[in-house]
Amino acid sequence: MTVLAIKDLNVTFSTEGGRLHALKDVSFDVPERRIVGVVGESGCGKSTLINAILGLLADNGSIDAGSIAFEGEDLTRLGPAKMQELRGQKISTVFQDPMGALNPVLSVGRQMRNIQYRSGRSRSEKDARSEAMLRQVRIPDAQAALARYPHEFSGGMRQRVAIAMALMMKPALLIADEPTTALDATLEVATIELLRELQQDIACSVLFISHHLGVIAELCDDVVVMYAGEVVERGTTRQVFHTPRHPYARRLLECDPARQSGRTRHLPTIPGEVPDLRQRPPGCVFATRCDQRVDACDKVPPDVAVESGHVARCVLAEAR
Amino acid sequence: MSGILEIRDVEVTFEVGPLMRRRSILGVAGVSFDLHSGETFAIVGESGSGKTTLARAINGLQAISTGSIRFDEQRIDTLGARSMKPLRRRMSMMFQDPVGSLSPRMKVGNLIAEPFRIHGIVDKNPSVEVPRLLSLVGLTPEFADRYPHQLSGGQARRVGVARAIALNPDLIIADEPTAGLDVSVQGEVLNLLNDLRERLGLAMIIITHNLHVVHHVADRMAVMYLGRFVEVGDTDEIFRAPRHPYTAALLSANPEPDPDKARDRIALPAEVPSLLARPAGCEFHSRCPWVAARCKSEAPDFVQSETRKVACHTPLELGARPPEMEVTQ
């Protein structure tokens, strides 16, 4: 079953300089019990995508077309009250900065109790559940930790507290937005291993946003590559990392300093700039920076299924 | 090669806690190193390990409690703001947040000309200097009329670089120069820094937690843990054969962009000790897979052997594995 199915999603923002087409014809699925990674440069629409799913688009933003089906129900048609019920219960989030996600003046235990206000449990049951959850994310001395405040935890522990809170209500979908960016390599790895373990335990799906290709390769089952508000390639992590079919995905992987085996003073880059999203080119959005450009790129590129589950939005990506 | 910067036993203390129960913690706990002109030195460590505090101390933005800092053979940690100012034009700082470190109300042209104004340099004509600096960092002259919010992250970083090199400094301190930038833009910024360093003969200190970045740009590197250097040496050498267990764990943890790569990790307990309760003996012993009885009571010296300095009683041999190896998938 598919937990989240996004189909032909289009989001625009009205700005002083005209309408900004932030997401264009975005389609992908988050299947049950899978971790789907979203990669792309800043400004490619990752945050807009999350906000659209959560029903938290800014006032000047609107979903112009397409659907976001969560467990079969189209979120774009739900009212604010219904969305509020889903958030934190069925869909929860972990953000890059855990300090910003935790209330600095309430103890962790109090915040974790508050999350369970709909559960109908007694106060001591709620606290016991909080403690168990902290233990599960390997916070030492979990009972005492409940009485502590967010600033009393280290960065890595704080992020684990945030993960515990996000998974408290056993959501069907966890959205993790760059959750390890602020951590060093050892804590980053520990955090993604923990996420993987909890995801299997709770049997939820995860939408994992990152621009760290190494973390995506290690954690995710499937990958969605975004560029300038479009999904240019999607497939299993192996398909996309081993045989990228969209020129942008290929270049992005080549650019990762981790791919340079020998030490080099000159790292590869992608020359050119992302187009102005208020004036999208009529054809392929990557054409101006693409080194394989052909005449057909002036027309809207098709979504080519190069293999089962592996789709690239490029005229050159014929099926094998 | 002459030493441009000489850091000796620098400590930075912070007062924390409520007024009546005030305690002091060591943010930087005795750091020493030398930097030569034309050299790039990377400082690696997790958030909270004291990297940024050390950078601020070098630049005179943070007072130090003990130790000394010499810049071009002149002691600078004892200087007041007035005498520090002429030296600051010779060492510039790039702060972490590329857009946040630019005033949102100034145009790029003014931002780049600002260092000249601050230091009262009148013999340079901004209408010549600004386009020159913009072209040095790979931006067209039209960028002078833009505001910071009209720049992408990579462009804002380039403007930050232009500001940093405006006064022809001898030293640039770059705090997380690639944080928040995408891999393609990361490459551009690092190439730019490498290129400028070669052309202008700059010395550079790069503070980061991205090990891939360190590997490609730094000549020498230091690994910082709880405010101390635990290992210092030649970058290639350290990547080939880390000798401190923390360095070895960091390098083995570095995620690689290959889903099928076999991973042979050194797993560390994730509990980083608090600066308020530093462990006795070697401060890494609470997380060290190789811990021995001696490590719990006796702090190791920072021992120099050939080109490497390591703070460990039993530095690792090449390819050493922890006693109880845990292989993570």
XYZ file of C-alpha atoms in Angstrom:
649
model
C 0.000 0.000 0.000
C 1.035 3.554 -0.592
C 1.046 5.828 2.406
C 1.582 9.046 0.500
C 0.833 9.466 -3.206
C 1.647 12.818 -4.737
C 0.277 13.294 -8.231
C 0.929 16.185 -10.646
C 1.282 18.630 -7.790
C 1.631 22.284 -8.801
C 2.259 25.009 -6.243
C 2.606 28.703 -7.031
C 3.333 31.764 -4.920
C 2.150 35.236 -5.864
C 5.083 37.610 -5.495
C 5.733 41.218 -6.414
C 7.590 40.084 -9.508
C 4.755 37.843 -10.694
C 3.624 34.280 -10.100
C 6.379 31.983 -8.964
C 5.887 28.388 -10.039
C 7.570 26.630 -7.097
C 6.491 23.029 -7.768
C 5.674 21.849 -11.279
C 4.004 18.521 -11.991
C 5.538 16.760 -9.004
C 4.591 13.086 -8.742
C 5.994 10.366 -6.527
C 4.871 7.810 -3.958
C 5.984 6.993 -0.461
C 5.175 3.277 -0.134
C 4.367 1.655 3.170
C 7.389 0.988 5.398
C 9.855 2.589 3.051
C 12.265 5.465 3.500
C 12.123 7.862 0.592
C 14.875 10.448 0.277
C 14.444 13.797 -1.442
C 17.647 15.448 -2.717
C 18.144 18.732 -4.465
C 19.841 22.082 -4.121
C 18.448 24.761 -1.863
C 15.579 26.504 -3.595
C 14.579 23.386 -5.524
C 11.266 23.182 -3.690
C 11.991 20.673 -0.906
C 10.560 22.892 1.815
C 7.596 23.921 -0.321
C 6.898 20.239 -0.817
C 6.889 19.559 2.934
C 4.713 22.569 3.646
C 2.257 21.550 0.930
C 1.967 18.062 2.453
C 1.466 19.470 5.951
C -1.011 22.118 4.794
C 1.308 24.860 6.014
C 1.924 26.835 2.819
C 2.396 30.560 3.352
C -0.608 32.782 2.667
C 0.617 33.779 -0.780
C 1.080 30.152 -1.816
C -1.551 27.930 -3.346
C -1.911 24.429 -4.697
C -3.113 25.047 -8.254
C -3.427 21.480 -9.415
C -2.710 17.931 -8.400
C -3.373 15.817 -5.349
C -1.611 14.643 -2.194
C -3.241 11.395 -1.129
C -2.400 10.312 2.428
C -3.758 6.841 3.200
C -6.177 7.366 0.323
C -7.480 10.761 1.456
C -6.651 13.882 -0.585
C -4.992 16.342 1.796
C -5.458 19.243 -0.600
C -9.196 19.040 0.069
C -9.061 18.773 3.853
C -9.983 21.755 5.999
C -7.588 23.288 8.549
C -9.225 21.491 11.501
C -8.838 18.083 9.875
C -5.248 18.843 8.963
C -4.530 19.872 12.533
C -5.780 16.478 13.670
C -3.456 14.668 11.286
C -0.345 16.644 12.122
C 1.579 15.202 15.027
C -0.722 12.173 15.167
C -0.542 10.545 11.754
C 2.074 12.738 10.109
C 4.893 14.097 12.224
C 8.073 15.997 11.535
C 11.669 16.329 12.699
C 13.508 19.459 11.661
C 17.147 20.412 11.225
C 17.354 22.461 14.407
C 15.960 20.525 17.377
C 16.319 23.545 19.655
C 13.844 25.396 17.456
C 11.410 22.491 17.630
C 11.479 22.150 21.436
C 9.983 24.621 23.854
C 12.892 26.025 25.894
C 10.829 26.863 28.983
C 9.076 23.517 29.445
C 10.744 20.354 30.661
C 11.034 17.557 28.117
C 8.661 15.397 30.160
C 5.997 18.098 30.187
C 6.275 18.555 26.422
C 6.068 14.822 25.828
C 3.002 14.607 28.075
C 1.371 17.450 26.151
C 1.794 15.657 22.857
C -0.378 12.826 24.182
C -3.328 15.021 25.074
C -5.633 13.173 22.712
C -4.644 9.718 23.916
C -7.014 9.592 26.887
C -4.351 8.031 29.104
C -3.763 9.021 32.691
C -0.897 11.290 33.587
C 1.280 8.510 34.956
C 0.590 6.331 31.915
C 1.620 9.189 29.670
C 4.824 9.722 31.630
C 5.616 6.028 31.492
C 5.152 6.100 27.740
C 7.407 9.170 27.458
C 10.069 7.438 29.487
C 9.881 4.318 27.341
C 10.187 6.447 24.238
C 13.282 8.240 25.555
C 14.784 4.904 26.423
C 14.123 3.727 22.894
C 16.126 6.637 21.462
C 18.880 5.708 23.954
C 18.729 8.695 26.244
C 20.607 7.567 29.365
C 18.690 7.716 32.640
C 15.398 8.340 30.843
C 13.360 8.929 33.977
C 15.579 11.777 35.159
C 15.762 13.127 31.626
C 12.028 13.854 31.704
C 12.611 16.564 34.286
C 15.342 18.244 32.267
C 15.027 21.180 29.895
C 16.077 21.156 26.218
C 19.208 23.259 26.815
C 20.511 20.634 29.240
C 20.963 18.126 26.421
C 23.774 18.022 23.870
C 23.008 18.583 20.185
C 22.868 14.905 19.288
C 20.729 14.027 22.317
C 18.378 16.933 21.619
C 17.804 15.635 18.112
C 17.057 12.200 19.579
C 14.555 13.761 21.983
C 12.923 15.465 18.997
C 12.784 12.117 17.187
C 11.238 10.475 20.261
C 8.566 13.158 20.355
C 7.864 12.851 16.628
C 7.386 9.092 16.895
C 5.451 9.183 20.167
C 2.046 8.840 18.557
C 3.244 6.127 16.136
C 2.607 8.173 13.009
C 2.119 6.527 9.629
C 4.478 9.045 8.040
C 7.512 10.787 9.471
C 8.873 13.782 7.572
C 12.517 14.382 8.479
C 13.895 17.655 7.121
C 17.728 17.646 7.206
C 17.724 16.094 10.698
C 21.462 15.338 10.778
C 22.940 18.413 9.107
C 24.070 19.995 12.372
C 25.758 16.855 13.740
C 29.289 15.549 13.295
C 29.914 12.370 11.305
C 29.797 9.947 14.254
C 26.539 11.385 15.601
C 25.096 11.667 12.096
C 25.619 7.978 11.517
C 24.264 7.090 14.968
C 21.158 9.184 14.266
C 20.400 7.620 10.902
C 20.923 4.148 12.316
C 18.490 5.012 15.092
C 15.964 6.357 12.583
C 16.175 3.178 10.531
C 15.694 1.026 13.646
C 12.713 3.030 14.916
C 11.141 3.114 11.471
C 11.187 -0.694 11.386
C 9.923 -0.886 14.927
C 6.990 1.452 14.436
C 6.475 0.288 10.842
C 6.058 3.808 9.549
C 7.169 5.405 6.293
C 9.718 8.190 6.210
C 10.151 11.101 3.832
C 13.751 12.103 4.388
C 14.965 15.443 3.036
C 18.701 16.014 2.785
C 21.327 17.379 0.521
C 23.911 14.999 1.925
C 24.150 12.327 -0.761
C 26.083 9.966 1.497
C 23.343 9.948 4.125
C 20.676 9.378 1.480
C 22.631 6.489 -0.045
C 22.984 4.863 3.326
C 19.509 5.337 4.763
C 16.959 5.502 1.965
C 15.206 2.799 -0.038
C 14.052 5.176 -2.772
C 15.299 8.551 -3.960
C 13.562 11.542 -5.533
C 15.879 14.070 -7.207
C 14.428 17.572 -7.467
C 15.628 20.491 -9.542
C 13.950 23.901 -9.821
C 10.648 22.605 -8.474
C 10.461 19.498 -10.622
C 11.126 15.846 -9.926
C 13.747 15.159 -12.579
C 14.473 11.589 -11.537
C 13.132 9.019 -9.129
C 13.783 5.360 -8.465
C 15.282 3.021 -5.936
C 18.465 4.287 -4.297
C 20.498 1.734 -6.243
C 18.921 2.698 -9.576
C 19.512 6.407 -9.092
C 22.988 6.206 -7.541
C 24.356 3.519 -9.851
C 22.671 4.413 -13.139
C 21.414 7.994 -12.984
C 19.559 8.770 -16.223
C 18.846 12.483 -15.905
C 21.854 14.692 -16.721
C 21.263 16.784 -13.591
C 21.221 13.748 -11.296
C 24.382 12.466 -12.948
C 26.178 15.795 -12.555
C 25.006 16.191 -8.968
C 26.469 12.815 -8.042
C 29.721 13.651 -9.816
C 29.985 16.901 -7.884
C 30.012 15.240 -4.476
C 33.521 15.673 -3.081
C 33.148 12.207 -1.562
C 33.128 10.729 -5.088
C 36.585 12.095 -5.843
C 38.735 9.165 -4.903
C 42.063 10.929 -5.188
C 42.674 14.231 -3.546
C 41.959 17.081 -5.936
C 42.376 20.819 -5.784
C 39.746 21.337 -8.427
C 36.303 19.941 -7.690
C 33.692 19.449 -10.413
C 30.774 21.887 -10.481
C 27.635 22.451 -12.551
C 28.161 25.760 -14.385
C 25.242 28.154 -14.752
C 22.381 29.178 -12.518
C 18.958 27.799 -11.655
C 16.379 29.615 -13.851
C 14.092 32.264 -12.382
C 11.000 30.331 -11.332
C 8.805 33.287 -12.283
C 9.866 32.796 -15.896
C 10.238 29.081 -16.342
C 11.682 28.034 -19.674
C 8.988 26.466 -21.903
C 10.957 23.235 -22.339
C 13.277 21.309 -20.039
C 14.122 23.291 -16.913
C 17.742 22.033 -16.864
C 18.404 22.673 -20.584
C 20.395 25.905 -20.075
C 22.975 24.090 -17.915
C 22.883 20.723 -19.644
C 25.908 19.490 -21.591
C 23.807 17.022 -23.579
C 21.204 19.450 -24.808
C 19.417 18.656 -28.099
C 16.723 20.518 -30.058
C 13.943 18.454 -28.504
C 14.810 19.990 -25.110
C 12.869 23.117 -26.110
C 9.680 21.105 -25.676
C 8.279 19.903 -22.368
C 10.228 16.709 -21.538
C 8.293 13.489 -20.928
C 8.538 11.390 -17.772
C 10.348 8.372 -19.184
C 10.112 5.082 -17.291
C 13.577 3.689 -17.913
C 12.998 0.660 -15.733
C 10.296 -0.490 -13.391
C 10.029 2.250 -10.763
C 12.831 4.318 -12.292
C 11.585 7.488 -13.987
C 13.583 10.346 -15.521
C 12.129 13.560 -16.947
C 14.447 13.764 -19.944
C 14.049 13.186 -23.683
C 17.359 11.329 -23.748
C 16.326 8.755 -21.152
C 14.892 6.062 -23.387
C 13.887 2.752 -21.910
C 16.563 0.132 -22.121
C 58.048 29.693 4.848
C 57.473 31.907 7.826
C 54.885 31.446 10.523
C 52.048 33.911 10.152
C 50.183 32.727 13.214
C 51.464 31.200 16.433
C 48.939 29.930 18.962
C 50.211 28.760 22.352
C 48.186 27.079 25.108
C 45.094 29.144 24.442
C 42.215 28.723 26.866
C 38.824 30.389 26.705
C 36.540 30.240 29.718
C 32.855 31.016 29.906
C 30.883 31.791 33.022
C 27.641 29.829 33.140
C 24.774 29.248 35.517
C 22.761 31.476 37.820
C 24.495 34.342 39.627
C 24.972 32.639 42.989
C 26.040 29.309 41.543
C 28.217 30.621 38.781
C 30.669 28.121 37.339
C 33.207 28.458 34.645
C 33.651 26.054 31.764
C 36.555 25.698 29.392
C 35.320 26.247 25.842
C 38.842 26.032 24.458
C 41.125 24.039 26.740
C 44.745 24.646 25.822
C 45.240 24.735 22.074
C 48.584 25.313 20.336
C 49.448 25.373 16.657
C 51.388 27.277 14.003
C 50.174 28.419 10.624
C 52.491 29.287 7.749
C 51.686 31.690 4.962
C 50.128 30.042 1.947
C 48.962 27.114 4.057
C 45.420 25.855 4.588
C 44.718 24.452 8.020
C 41.415 22.729 8.785
C 39.863 22.380 12.215
C 37.396 19.502 12.455
C 35.102 18.578 15.296
C 31.454 18.309 16.248
C 29.247 21.272 17.094
C 30.132 22.482 20.560
C 33.729 21.262 20.414
C 35.060 24.826 20.476
C 35.978 25.363 16.820
C 34.135 28.637 16.375
C 35.232 29.935 19.792
C 38.838 29.319 18.813
C 38.333 31.181 15.531
C 36.778 34.121 17.341
C 39.647 34.156 19.816
C 42.215 34.315 17.003
C 40.356 37.215 15.458
C 40.159 39.068 18.779
C 36.371 38.755 19.014
C 36.666 36.573 22.085
C 39.001 37.275 25.002
C 41.261 34.416 26.022
C 41.974 33.572 29.678
C 45.447 32.082 29.276
C 47.956 31.485 26.531
C 49.154 33.697 23.729
C 48.327 34.440 20.115
C 50.974 35.911 17.844
C 50.161 37.210 14.390
C 53.181 37.952 12.222
C 55.352 37.787 15.343
C 53.327 40.412 17.169
C 51.391 39.370 20.246
C 47.726 40.263 19.585
C 45.705 38.718 22.412
C 46.690 41.547 24.754
C 45.859 44.339 22.311
C 42.905 46.660 22.829
C 40.280 47.267 20.174
C 42.068 50.347 18.851
C 45.419 48.701 18.306
C 43.752 45.551 17.000
C 41.916 47.382 14.239
C 44.855 47.890 11.823
C 45.693 44.194 12.245
C 42.170 43.110 11.487
C 42.505 44.291 7.927
C 45.242 41.699 7.543
C 43.093 38.851 8.837
C 39.535 38.552 7.706
C 36.774 36.313 8.848
C 34.016 34.597 6.894
C 31.113 33.810 9.163
C 28.906 30.767 8.978
C 25.624 31.993 7.550
C 26.366 33.395 4.061
C 23.190 35.483 3.739
C 22.882 36.361 7.425
C 26.368 37.861 7.510
C 25.414 40.443 4.869
C 23.346 43.466 5.889
C 19.974 43.102 4.165
C 19.703 46.862 3.627
C 22.946 47.331 1.731
C 23.585 46.625 -1.917
C 26.362 44.204 -2.828
C 28.506 47.071 -4.155
C 28.339 48.866 -0.819
C 28.905 45.663 1.104
C 32.109 45.014 -0.798
C 33.266 48.635 -0.429
C 32.474 48.606 3.304
C 35.861 47.217 4.437
C 37.589 50.167 2.704
C 35.328 52.645 4.507
C 35.725 50.968 7.894
C 39.487 51.048 7.631
C 39.564 54.564 6.180
C 41.287 53.546 2.997
C 40.840 56.470 0.616
C 43.477 55.716 -1.999
C 41.358 52.913 -3.434
C 38.494 53.929 -5.693
C 35.406 51.794 -4.963
C 34.181 52.120 -8.538
C 37.356 50.306 -9.611
C 37.747 47.971 -6.637
C 34.188 46.626 -6.507
C 34.106 45.312 -10.102
C 37.643 43.966 -9.678
C 36.682 42.025 -6.545
C 33.429 40.825 -8.095
C 35.304 39.431 -11.059
C 37.872 37.797 -8.757
C 35.079 35.783 -7.147
C 33.422 35.047 -10.487
C 30.482 37.472 -10.387
C 29.584 40.044 -13.067
C 29.688 43.810 -12.252
C 25.863 43.948 -12.380
C 25.769 42.150 -9.021
C 26.859 45.407 -7.352
C 23.271 46.678 -7.629
C 21.636 43.672 -6.016
C 20.492 43.248 -2.432
C 21.468 40.138 -0.424
C 17.965 38.653 -0.658
C 18.334 38.636 -4.444
C 21.326 36.315 -4.217
C 21.424 32.529 -4.099
C 23.344 30.875 -1.267
C 26.398 30.320 -3.456
C 26.359 33.918 -4.729
C 26.033 35.268 -1.186
C 29.027 33.133 -0.221
C 30.993 34.627 -3.133
C 30.134 38.129 -1.938
C 31.361 37.086 1.520
C 34.627 35.924 -0.054
C 34.964 39.212 -1.964
C 34.541 41.135 1.301
C 37.056 38.911 3.019
C 39.750 39.450 0.374
C 38.969 43.154 -0.243
C 41.829 44.450 1.893
C 44.364 41.923 0.691
C 44.614 40.040 3.975
C 47.372 37.607 4.893
C 44.990 35.279 6.672
C 41.375 34.247 6.103
C 39.423 32.392 8.752
C 36.444 30.655 7.159
C 33.849 29.262 9.561
C 31.913 26.487 7.813
C 32.362 28.036 4.350
C 30.235 25.362 2.707
C 27.567 24.707 5.350
C 24.094 24.800 3.862
C 25.435 24.872 0.315
C 24.627 22.173 -2.186
C 27.363 19.873 -3.404
C 27.662 21.587 -6.791
C 27.934 25.033 -5.190
C 30.235 23.660 -2.469
C 32.702 22.705 -5.180
C 32.556 26.215 -6.659
C 33.278 27.888 -3.330
C 36.124 25.524 -2.473
C 37.671 25.900 -5.928
C 37.426 29.658 -5.512
C 39.141 29.599 -2.123
C 41.873 27.277 -3.411
C 42.395 29.445 -6.440
C 42.557 32.704 -4.474
C 44.912 31.196 -1.984
C 47.293 30.217 -4.754
C 47.057 33.558 -6.524
C 47.190 35.767 -3.454
C 49.373 33.596 -1.236
C 46.866 33.596 1.609
C 46.994 31.501 4.723
C 43.636 29.973 5.530
C 41.935 28.380 8.503
C 38.860 26.383 7.556
C 36.475 25.290 10.253
C 34.084 22.565 9.265
C 32.529 19.279 10.169
C 32.542 18.057 6.591
C 35.457 15.665 6.241
C 35.219 15.456 2.455
C 35.799 19.204 2.302
C 38.837 18.927 4.547
C 40.346 16.193 2.432
C 40.241 18.286 -0.724
C 41.361 21.681 0.526
C 43.490 21.415 3.646
C 47.252 20.843 3.822
C 47.146 20.130 7.529
C 44.267 19.410 9.867
C 43.430 19.316 13.541
C 40.715 17.229 15.173
C 39.064 18.935 18.115
C 37.212 17.232 20.963
C 35.800 19.026 24.018
C 37.890 22.118 23.329
C 41.206 20.332 22.837
C 43.142 19.188 19.807
C 43.421 15.408 19.958
C 45.288 14.967 16.694
C 47.147 17.341 14.376
C 49.017 16.507 11.222
C 49.239 16.350 7.466
C 45.748 15.855 5.965
C 46.702 13.036 3.595
C 48.559 11.260 6.360
C 45.679 11.506 8.821
C 43.179 10.258 6.248
C 45.472 7.359 5.429
C 46.303 6.388 9.008
C 44.426 8.121 11.832
C 46.170 7.593 15.162
C 43.658 8.965 17.685
C 40.597 6.746 18.226
C 38.226 9.712 17.811
C 39.782 10.604 14.455
C 39.541 6.977 13.375
C 35.864 6.851 14.376
C 35.111 10.130 12.575
C 36.759 8.961 9.368
C 35.080 5.569 9.478
C 31.673 7.181 10.036
C 31.860 9.469 7.033
C 28.849 8.451 4.881
C 29.758 7.687 1.265
C 27.372 8.261 -1.641
C 27.229 4.621 -2.639
C 24.320 2.449 -1.451
C 26.334 -0.766 -1.807
C 29.533 0.351 -0.161
C 30.674 -2.063 2.519
C 30.831 -0.213 5.807
C 33.380 -0.996 8.400
C 32.531 1.431 11.131
C 33.931 2.113 14.542
C 30.807 2.536 16.626
C 30.998 5.088 19.434
C 28.561 5.573 22.292
C 26.676 8.735 21.378
C 26.881 10.385 24.808
C 29.169 13.360 24.479
C 30.297 14.448 27.961
C 29.199 17.870 29.164
C 31.801 20.630 29.448
C 30.544 21.058 33.015
C 31.636 17.539 33.893
C 34.760 16.760 31.925
C 35.778 13.107 32.340
C 38.884 12.448 34.411
C 41.999 11.158 32.707
C 41.713 11.121 28.950
C 38.535 13.024 28.160
C 37.666 10.680 25.325
C 37.818 7.556 27.504
C 34.046 7.468 28.091
C 33.496 6.849 24.372
C 36.715 5.137 23.381
C 36.486 1.521 22.158
C 40.164 0.997 23.082
C 39.869 2.319 26.636
C 42.351 0.933 29.175
C 42.590 1.396 32.942
C 45.260 4.055 32.657
C 43.078 6.212 30.370
C 40.516 6.700 33.145
C 42.918 8.320 35.562
C 45.829 9.749 33.637
C 45.475 12.425 30.965
C 47.655 11.708 27.933
C 50.258 14.195 26.761
C 50.023 15.684 23.321
C 52.936 13.778 21.831
C 54.751 14.754 18.686
C 56.097 11.946 16.493
C 57.502 12.975 13.126
C 54.816 15.121 11.477
C 51.978 14.089 13.764
C 50.793 15.102 17.219
C 48.407 12.797 19.072
C 46.879 12.951 22.539
C 46.557 9.255 23.314
C 48.360 6.789 25.571
C 48.334 4.095 22.909
C 48.004 5.684 19.467
C 46.515 3.402 16.846
C 48.533 1.490 14.293
C 47.469 1.524 10.663
C 44.197 -0.362 10.188
C 43.643 -1.043 13.894
C 40.209 -2.385 14.773
C 38.413 -1.943 18.085
C 38.695 -4.893 20.490
C 35.012 -5.755 20.130
C 34.363 -4.897 16.546
C 30.829 -3.976 15.664
C 30.224 -3.960 11.954
C 27.252 -1.801 11.042
C 25.379 -2.325 7.833
